[in-house]
Coordinates of C-alpha atoms in Angstrom, one line a residue:
M1151 CA -23.1 -175.8 148.6
A1152 CA -19.7 -175.9 150.2
H1153 CA -17.9 -177.0 147.1
S1154 CA -18.6 -177.8 143.4
R1155 CA -16.1 -179.2 141.0
T1156 CA -16.5 -180.1 137.3
L1157 CA -15.0 -183.5 136.6
A1158 CA -15.7 -183.8 132.9
T1159 CA -17.3 -181.8 130.0
E1160 CA -18.1 -182.9 126.5
I1161 CA -19.8 -180.7 123.8
V1162 CA -22.4 -182.8 122.0
L1163 CA -24.0 -180.1 119.8
S1164 CA -22.9 -176.6 118.7
T1165 CA -24.8 -174.6 116.2
P1166 CA -25.5 -170.9 115.8
T1167 CA -28.8 -171.3 117.8
T1168 CA -28.1 -174.3 120.1
I1169 CA -25.3 -175.4 122.4
A1170 CA -25.6 -178.7 124.3
W1171 CA -23.0 -180.4 126.5
K1172 CA -22.7 -183.3 128.9
Q1173 CA -20.9 -182.7 132.2
T1174 CA -20.1 -184.6 135.4
Q1175 CA -19.8 -182.5 138.5
E1176 CA -19.1 -183.3 142.1
Y1177 CA -21.1 -181.4 144.7
T1178 CA -20.2 -181.4 148.4
P1179 CA -22.9 -179.9 150.6
R1180 CA -21.8 -178.0 153.7
V1181 CA -23.8 -180.2 156.0
L1182 CA -22.7 -183.6 154.7
H1183 CA -19.0 -182.9 153.8
K1184 CA -19.2 -185.9 151.5
G1185 CA -19.3 -185.3 147.7
F1186 CA -21.8 -186.8 145.3
K1187 CA -21.5 -186.9 141.5
V1188 CA -24.2 -185.7 139.1
D1189 CA -24.2 -186.3 135.4
S1190 CA -25.9 -183.5 133.5
L1191 CA -27.1 -182.8 129.9
V1192 CA -27.4 -179.0 129.5
T1193 CA -29.0 -177.5 126.4
C1194 CA -29.1 -173.7 125.7
T1195 CA -31.1 -172.2 122.9
L1196 CA -29.7 -168.8 121.7
D1197 CA -31.2 -165.8 120.0
G1198 CA -29.6 -164.0 117.0
E1199 CA -27.3 -162.1 119.3
G1200 CA -26.0 -165.1 121.1
K1201 CA -28.0 -164.6 124.3
V1202 CA -29.6 -167.6 126.0
V1203 CA -33.4 -167.7 125.5
Y1204 CA -34.0 -171.2 126.8
H1205 CA -32.0 -173.4 129.2
K1206 CA -32.6 -177.0 130.0
D1207 CA -30.5 -178.9 132.5
Q1208 CA -31.2 -182.6 133.1
W1209 CA -29.5 -184.3 136.1
N1210 CA -28.9 -188.0 136.1
E1211 CA -31.3 -188.4 133.1
K1212 CA -34.2 -186.7 134.9
D1213 CA -35.9 -183.5 133.8
Y1214 CA -36.9 -181.9 137.0
S1215 CA -40.2 -180.1 137.5
H1216 CA -41.1 -176.7 136.2
E1217 CA -43.0 -176.1 139.5
G1218 CA -42.1 -175.7 143.1
V1219 CA -38.5 -176.1 144.3
G1220 CA -37.3 -177.3 140.8
K1221 CA -38.6 -174.1 139.2
V1222 CA -36.9 -172.0 141.9
M1223 CA -33.6 -173.7 141.3
K1224 CA -33.8 -173.4 137.5
T1225 CA -34.8 -169.7 137.8
L1226 CA -31.9 -169.0 140.2
N1227 CA -29.4 -170.8 138.0
G1228 CA -30.7 -169.1 134.8
D1229 CA -30.7 -165.6 136.3
Y1230 CA -27.5 -165.6 138.4
L1231 CA -25.2 -168.4 137.3
G1232 CA -24.0 -166.3 134.3
L1233 CA -22.8 -163.7 136.7
V1234 CA -20.5 -166.2 138.4
T1235 CA -19.3 -168.4 135.5
R1236 CA -18.3 -167.7 132.0
P1237 CA -17.9 -170.3 129.2
P1238 CA -14.6 -170.5 127.3
G1239 CA -14.3 -168.0 124.5
D1240 CA -13.7 -170.7 121.9
L1241 CA -17.2 -172.2 122.2

């Protein structure tokens, strides 16, 4: 990805064990150089220490496969995205 930009974010659920939010992002691939928007619903289930134990990310109202490329993308996002991004402290 050449560029990713968050256009909008809305918290829809916040409890001690679950955080869910809607977001709109624009992705611009290196090859195309033209952005496309994706609407996501992200849900994270937390353990007692606030660590994520389950992550679900639906793009454009689709729940992508838990096999093949979809699984690889989810695994990479779950394992490494937290190293790159941090949520605001007031969540």
